[in-house]
XYZ file of C-alpha atoms in Angstrom:
460
model
C 165.688 147.278 95.273
C 165.294 143.908 93.674
C 162.144 143.295 95.678
C 160.674 146.635 94.617
C 161.406 145.914 90.935
C 159.727 142.510 91.219
C 156.615 144.019 92.824
C 156.345 146.671 90.101
C 156.642 144.036 87.382
C 153.907 141.938 89.046
C 151.568 144.955 89.227
C 152.137 145.773 85.552
C 151.399 142.224 84.463
C 148.241 142.133 86.614
C 146.929 145.413 85.157
C 147.708 144.125 81.691
C 145.728 140.961 82.299
C 142.691 142.896 83.635
C 142.425 145.016 80.449
C 140.013 143.643 77.796
C 141.496 142.048 74.716
C 140.903 144.238 71.647
C 138.903 142.753 68.769
C 140.873 142.679 65.490
C 139.302 141.711 62.135
C 140.842 141.194 58.715
C 139.455 142.181 55.318
C 137.123 139.189 55.257
C 135.729 139.877 58.730
C 137.635 137.071 60.471
C 139.052 137.566 63.974
C 142.904 137.740 64.129
C 145.471 137.997 66.925
C 148.268 140.511 67.461
C 150.501 138.820 64.902
C 147.838 138.794 62.169
C 147.062 135.083 62.368
C 143.405 133.956 62.047
C 142.001 132.615 65.304
C 140.345 129.239 64.739
C 137.080 128.669 66.722
C 135.251 125.389 67.247
C 131.544 125.526 66.243
C 129.159 123.820 68.675
C 125.721 122.849 67.378
C 123.216 123.504 70.253
C 120.003 121.497 70.045
C 116.911 123.602 69.278
C 113.498 122.410 70.437
C 110.047 123.696 69.678
C 107.742 124.813 72.494
C 105.212 122.100 71.658
C 107.785 119.257 71.413
C 109.527 117.315 74.161
C 113.218 117.077 74.637
C 114.982 113.946 73.456
C 115.363 112.768 77.012
C 111.574 112.990 77.505
C 111.692 116.026 79.744
C 109.445 118.975 78.872
C 108.417 122.249 80.450
C 107.243 120.583 83.634
C 110.762 119.305 84.287
C 112.195 122.762 83.659
C 109.734 124.301 86.141
C 110.656 121.728 88.750
C 114.321 122.545 88.261
C 113.644 126.229 88.668
C 111.561 125.558 91.794
C 114.402 123.591 93.328
C 116.851 126.355 92.598
C 114.595 129.043 94.045
C 113.729 128.108 97.607
C 111.267 131.029 97.917
C 109.007 129.791 95.060
C 105.771 128.094 96.142
C 105.164 125.091 93.839
C 101.408 125.205 94.536
C 101.064 128.523 92.730
C 100.773 128.290 88.932
C 103.476 130.001 86.933
C 102.779 133.497 85.700
C 99.854 134.193 88.044
C 101.464 137.353 89.361
C 102.030 138.823 85.901
C 98.527 138.093 84.604
C 96.203 141.054 85.076
C 92.457 140.761 85.404
C 90.487 142.305 82.606
C 88.813 145.463 83.697
C 85.001 145.444 83.696
C 83.568 147.961 81.254
C 80.092 149.074 80.244
C 78.375 147.113 77.495
C 76.045 149.521 75.737
C 73.166 148.378 73.544
C 73.276 149.726 70.025
C 70.365 151.920 68.999
C 67.619 150.007 67.188
C 68.762 146.535 68.323
C 65.537 145.590 70.085
C 63.396 147.168 67.336
C 65.096 144.940 64.782
C 64.603 141.882 66.986
C 60.909 142.695 67.420
C 60.465 143.274 63.682
C 62.190 139.963 62.919
C 59.933 138.176 65.424
C 56.818 139.726 63.877
C 57.900 138.608 60.429
C 58.439 135.043 61.674
C 55.035 134.916 63.344
C 53.377 136.333 60.222
C 54.950 133.646 58.044
C 53.861 130.990 60.517
C 50.235 132.219 60.456
C 50.056 132.078 56.659
C 51.491 128.547 56.598
C 54.698 129.422 54.811
C 56.968 128.867 57.784
C 60.643 129.526 57.894
C 62.630 127.974 55.062
C 64.777 125.078 56.117
C 68.432 125.914 55.526
C 69.892 122.688 56.821
C 72.103 120.848 54.374
C 70.859 117.630 52.823
C 73.419 114.982 53.820
C 71.988 112.440 51.407
C 72.980 114.527 48.373
C 76.550 115.062 49.554
C 79.284 112.521 48.817
C 79.960 110.161 51.701
C 83.428 111.396 52.580
C 84.968 111.907 55.941
C 86.598 115.215 55.105
C 84.156 117.968 54.013
C 87.029 119.729 52.222
C 87.058 116.897 49.660
C 83.536 117.742 48.440
C 83.714 118.995 44.822
C 83.071 122.666 44.260
C 79.459 123.553 43.385
C 77.829 120.401 44.760
C 76.690 121.909 48.037
C 75.602 125.226 46.501
C 73.538 123.475 43.794
C 71.703 121.373 46.357
C 70.925 124.404 48.556
C 69.824 126.402 45.540
C 67.533 123.620 44.445
C 66.022 123.372 47.933
C 65.519 127.135 48.102
C 63.906 127.168 44.652
C 61.495 124.410 45.640
C 60.560 126.268 48.813
C 59.945 129.490 46.871
C 57.771 127.602 44.409
C 55.568 126.420 47.284
C 54.891 130.042 48.369
C 51.974 131.142 46.243
C 51.536 134.644 47.676
C 53.390 136.964 50.016
C 51.909 137.582 53.438
C 51.513 141.328 52.892
C 49.350 140.661 49.811
C 47.247 137.859 51.318
C 44.595 140.235 52.726
C 44.147 142.009 49.362
C 43.175 139.002 47.237
C 40.215 136.683 47.601
C 41.499 133.228 46.521
C 45.024 133.465 47.975
C 46.837 133.474 44.595
C 48.192 136.116 42.238
C 46.148 136.871 39.159
C 47.598 138.519 36.060
C 44.402 140.486 35.411
C 43.842 141.353 39.125
C 40.347 139.960 38.969
C 40.498 138.559 42.499
C 41.476 141.879 44.092
C 39.374 142.957 47.095
C 38.641 146.593 46.276
C 37.142 147.574 49.634
C 40.494 146.854 51.302
C 42.216 149.633 49.327
C 41.459 153.132 50.603
C 43.072 156.532 50.666
C 43.709 156.322 54.389
C 47.030 155.501 56.001
C 46.952 152.921 58.748
C 48.568 154.038 61.990
C 48.951 151.146 64.418
C 47.782 151.795 67.942
C 50.813 151.950 70.260
C 50.736 149.218 72.874
C 52.454 149.735 76.187
C 55.074 147.102 77.018
C 54.057 144.611 79.703
C 55.229 145.858 83.055
C 54.052 145.995 86.611
C 52.161 149.082 87.703
C 54.292 151.480 89.736
C 53.633 151.749 93.419
C 51.385 154.649 94.472
C 53.231 157.681 95.823
C 53.211 158.213 99.581
C 50.160 160.083 100.777
C 50.714 163.383 102.626
C 49.999 163.451 106.333
C 46.565 164.829 107.154
C 46.708 167.679 109.673
C 43.936 169.195 111.724
C 43.051 172.900 111.543
C 44.992 173.618 114.725
C 48.063 171.737 113.477
C 47.939 173.558 110.111
C 47.820 176.930 111.894
C 50.758 175.986 114.113
C 52.730 174.744 111.073
C 52.193 178.035 109.221
C 53.324 180.004 112.290
C 56.513 177.974 112.553
C 57.279 178.485 108.867
C 56.749 182.255 109.165
C 59.031 182.451 112.201
C 61.732 180.456 110.388
C 61.601 182.814 107.398
C 61.867 185.877 109.643
C 64.787 184.357 111.547
C 66.620 183.613 108.294
C 66.021 187.180 107.088
C 67.436 188.646 110.313
C 70.495 186.412 110.016
C 71.170 187.641 106.466
C 70.798 191.264 107.611
C 73.247 190.612 110.457
C 75.779 189.188 107.988
C 75.397 192.160 105.664
C 73.826 190.232 102.785
C 70.592 192.238 102.933
C 70.003 195.894 103.534
C 68.163 196.525 106.802
C 64.632 197.841 106.290
C 63.866 201.470 106.949
C 62.146 202.305 110.250
C 58.382 202.161 109.945
C 57.509 205.717 110.942
C 53.896 206.690 111.652
C 52.231 209.736 113.133
C 51.734 207.871 116.405
C 55.441 206.963 116.864
C 56.922 210.007 115.167
C 58.576 211.482 118.242
C 59.749 208.134 119.616
C 61.477 207.087 116.366
C 62.976 210.377 115.201
C 63.643 211.906 118.589
C 65.081 215.433 118.446
C 64.850 215.588 114.645
C 61.076 215.692 114.884
C 61.105 219.000 116.797
C 63.370 220.925 114.412
C 60.917 221.173 111.515
C 57.670 219.432 112.480
C 55.812 220.375 109.287
C 58.482 218.947 106.997
C 58.859 215.782 109.088
C 55.101 215.200 109.135
C 54.943 215.603 105.357
C 57.715 213.019 104.860
C 56.075 210.582 107.270
C 52.711 210.839 105.491
C 54.445 210.261 102.128
C 56.052 207.098 103.508
C 52.689 205.929 104.827
C 51.056 206.481 101.424
C 53.934 204.641 99.735
C 53.541 201.628 102.037
C 49.783 201.584 101.480
C 50.217 201.723 97.701
C 52.779 198.892 97.780
C 50.349 196.832 99.844
C 47.535 197.377 97.337
C 49.849 196.529 94.422
C 50.808 193.229 96.027
C 47.170 192.369 96.581
C 46.352 193.276 92.998
C 49.180 191.067 91.702
C 47.871 188.114 93.729
C 44.278 188.725 92.718
C 42.811 186.048 90.450
C 41.222 186.836 87.126
C 37.476 186.252 86.743
C 38.123 183.024 84.825
C 40.566 181.755 87.473
C 38.159 182.739 90.246
C 35.349 180.847 88.535
C 37.560 177.796 88.018
C 38.649 177.830 91.666
C 35.044 178.012 92.832
C 33.987 175.164 90.583
C 36.951 173.056 91.690
C 36.213 173.746 95.346
C 32.523 172.975 95.085
C 32.374 170.231 92.470
C 35.671 168.395 92.731
C 35.012 164.685 91.949
C 38.239 163.665 93.709
C 36.593 164.353 97.061
C 34.109 161.546 96.424
C 31.093 160.716 94.263
C 27.628 160.166 95.694
C 24.308 158.956 94.307
C 20.774 159.795 95.438
C 17.474 158.269 94.307
C 14.155 160.116 94.673
C 10.672 158.734 94.085
C 7.821 161.076 93.099
C 4.184 159.980 92.923
C 3.284 162.267 90.031
C 5.387 164.657 87.956
C 2.910 166.430 85.685
C 3.622 170.044 86.677
C 5.958 171.628 84.065
C 7.342 174.015 86.727
C 8.578 171.039 88.765
C 10.196 169.506 85.681
C 11.956 172.797 84.940
C 13.315 173.135 88.494
C 14.553 169.541 88.540
C 16.379 169.943 85.220
C 17.892 173.418 85.792
C 19.134 172.715 89.331
C 20.794 169.483 88.184
C 22.712 171.375 85.496
C 23.682 174.217 87.845
C 25.020 171.783 90.430
C 26.853 169.770 87.734
C 24.951 166.555 88.413
C 24.453 163.625 86.062
C 21.544 161.224 86.022
C 18.071 160.853 84.570
C 14.349 161.316 85.241
C 12.185 158.273 84.403
C 8.434 158.913 84.213
C 6.442 155.645 84.197
C 2.779 154.748 84.601
C 2.922 154.149 88.348
C 5.497 156.723 89.586
C 8.521 158.861 88.607
C 12.096 158.012 89.564
C 14.840 160.699 89.758
C 18.486 159.523 89.915
C 21.295 162.043 90.431
C 25.030 161.563 91.019
C 27.792 164.044 91.803
C 29.898 165.487 94.623
C 28.663 165.746 98.208
C 27.879 169.480 98.163
C 25.808 169.147 94.983
C 23.847 166.230 96.428
C 23.110 168.218 99.624
C 21.803 171.152 97.592
C 19.657 168.913 95.439
C 18.197 167.144 98.485
C 17.094 170.508 99.900
C 15.399 171.273 96.596
C 13.576 167.947 96.309
C 12.559 167.521 99.957
C 11.995 171.115 101.194
C 11.884 173.825 98.560
C 9.423 172.323 96.046
C 5.759 172.136 96.965
C 4.716 168.961 95.172
C 0.991 169.596 95.717
C 1.047 172.945 93.900
C -0.594 173.062 90.497
C -0.744 175.274 87.455
C -3.079 178.274 88.025
C -5.577 176.978 85.448
C -5.798 173.566 87.086
C -6.263 174.652 90.700
C -10.096 174.545 90.678
C -10.191 171.128 89.011
C -7.695 169.677 91.466
C -9.617 171.138 94.420
C -12.715 169.183 93.331
C -10.645 165.993 92.948
C -9.113 166.432 96.398
C -12.575 166.812 97.845
C -13.428 163.417 96.396
C -10.505 161.835 98.310
C -7.531 162.263 95.951
C -4.061 161.200 97.089
C -1.557 163.968 97.842
C 1.641 164.113 95.795
C 4.990 163.571 97.623
C 8.712 163.041 97.041
C 10.736 160.465 98.979
C 14.474 159.899 99.218
C 14.828 156.157 98.599
C 18.588 155.675 98.706
C 21.756 157.723 99.182
C 25.376 156.548 99.239
C 28.859 156.776 97.748
C 29.867 155.286 94.399
C 33.186 154.630 92.681
C 32.354 156.048 89.232
C 29.510 157.763 87.427
C 26.930 155.811 85.439
C 25.570 158.649 83.248
C 27.306 161.193 81.044
C 24.800 163.998 81.569
C 21.404 164.744 83.117
C 18.403 164.141 80.900
C 14.673 163.578 81.186
C 13.376 160.475 79.481
C 10.015 160.381 77.704
C 7.078 158.712 79.411
C 7.517 154.956 79.496
C 5.769 151.999 80.988
C 7.224 150.128 83.949
C 8.871 147.390 81.860
C 10.549 149.859 79.476
C 11.749 152.030 82.386
C 13.343 149.032 84.110
C 14.931 147.970 80.796
C 16.391 151.486 80.410
C 18.015 151.304 83.859
C 19.377 147.815 83.158
C 21.556 149.342 80.431
C 23.383 151.236 83.220
C 23.342 148.297 85.708
C 20.868 150.173 87.941
C 17.739 148.032 87.565
C 17.831 147.230 91.304
C 16.905 150.864 92.019
C 13.654 150.459 90.111
C 12.873 147.257 92.037
C 13.541 149.134 95.303
C 11.153 151.937 94.313
C 8.475 149.449 93.299
C 8.629 147.644 96.674
C 8.685 150.596 99.069
C 5.791 152.900 99.969
C 5.648 156.556 98.982
C 3.370 158.224 101.502
C 4.671 161.322 103.234
C 8.112 160.252 104.405
C 11.119 162.463 103.675
C 13.728 160.162 105.281
C 15.877 157.875 103.138
C 14.972 154.203 103.204
C 18.572 153.078 102.736
C 21.889 154.867 103.162
C 25.095 153.073 102.263
C 27.771 152.447 99.672
C 26.959 151.392 96.130
């Protein structure tokens, strides 16, 4: 029993010691014990150091880091402190504000304009000679620096006699109170609109050219496309996305398609079949009418097909011994306009030169006219007897010769026109304005008798 009482007393004292001591305060806020006595505490002054100062023993943050590294055996001393907590700044878009480059360009234009007129940019650098020689700029008296800058700015403004936007409106480069030196022809009622200039940049690369196919390959390609469309349509019908087409019933397959239904009421069935046939025929005609081009579109398509300059430009030069017949002049002029050709007809003292340029089909038509269709020895009915007498005396027959034919890069003339009669020097001078004087020299060197083959064929 004594042992049990001793053990119980020990357990009670242990539980009492493990309980926290309650905090008791008096009226003045001082801590007291169970008897009401004030508990005296010793105050310890801990040294406080700033982050930028060293400890009295000369040890700073580096020493503290070394101590922490020694305590923590898993810390790598080669890694700087705080590298794991520092987060990299996320890259974001940097957008340009609207009008930034326009303002920069306007500022640059203003600077260049001032430089051209000799005004230049005002120098805003401070004049060190006027400032007091002190080491600290904060010791400079108030107003000294501003007065010196103001004086410099005033002197610069006094040197500018006229603004750059008024320099083109006065004659002597200075302002006049009575505006006597004003250039009146510079002031109009029109508003100047500057011509927009494209920014300097490299030309884009040409787009890829389509593959050229032969007639047989084009036909095969169209067949494959048609088969692919039909296969896709059948697949959609099989999936139920499209309604299957009605059977195409005709008089010839009436019995085979309808079977026994065709024998029950043949007259009624035949009437329905003929109505379906008429409906299909009408739908076919409506589709053709919807695809049909208007007269203007048909004319434009024909002109584009026949006279498309993108297919190549060609030039032909004809030499005629004599062009006095007005019927020949009319045929030459009208056929050139109908075939949309440009060029000129030069009639000189020695011969006549015809220059035409256009697409290949137009040149072929015009060659047939000049070399085959026109009879150059025919005359006006009133002049036939006179010319017969001259031919009996040994007159030279008239002829037309194709001197040169070839491809060109661009046209030289804007339209087709017949020039008035000129001498040889004036005719060559007229062709030199179009850089074609070598054609006149070629015609002057070569003969003209009876040959309808071109002397030279090539590229110009």
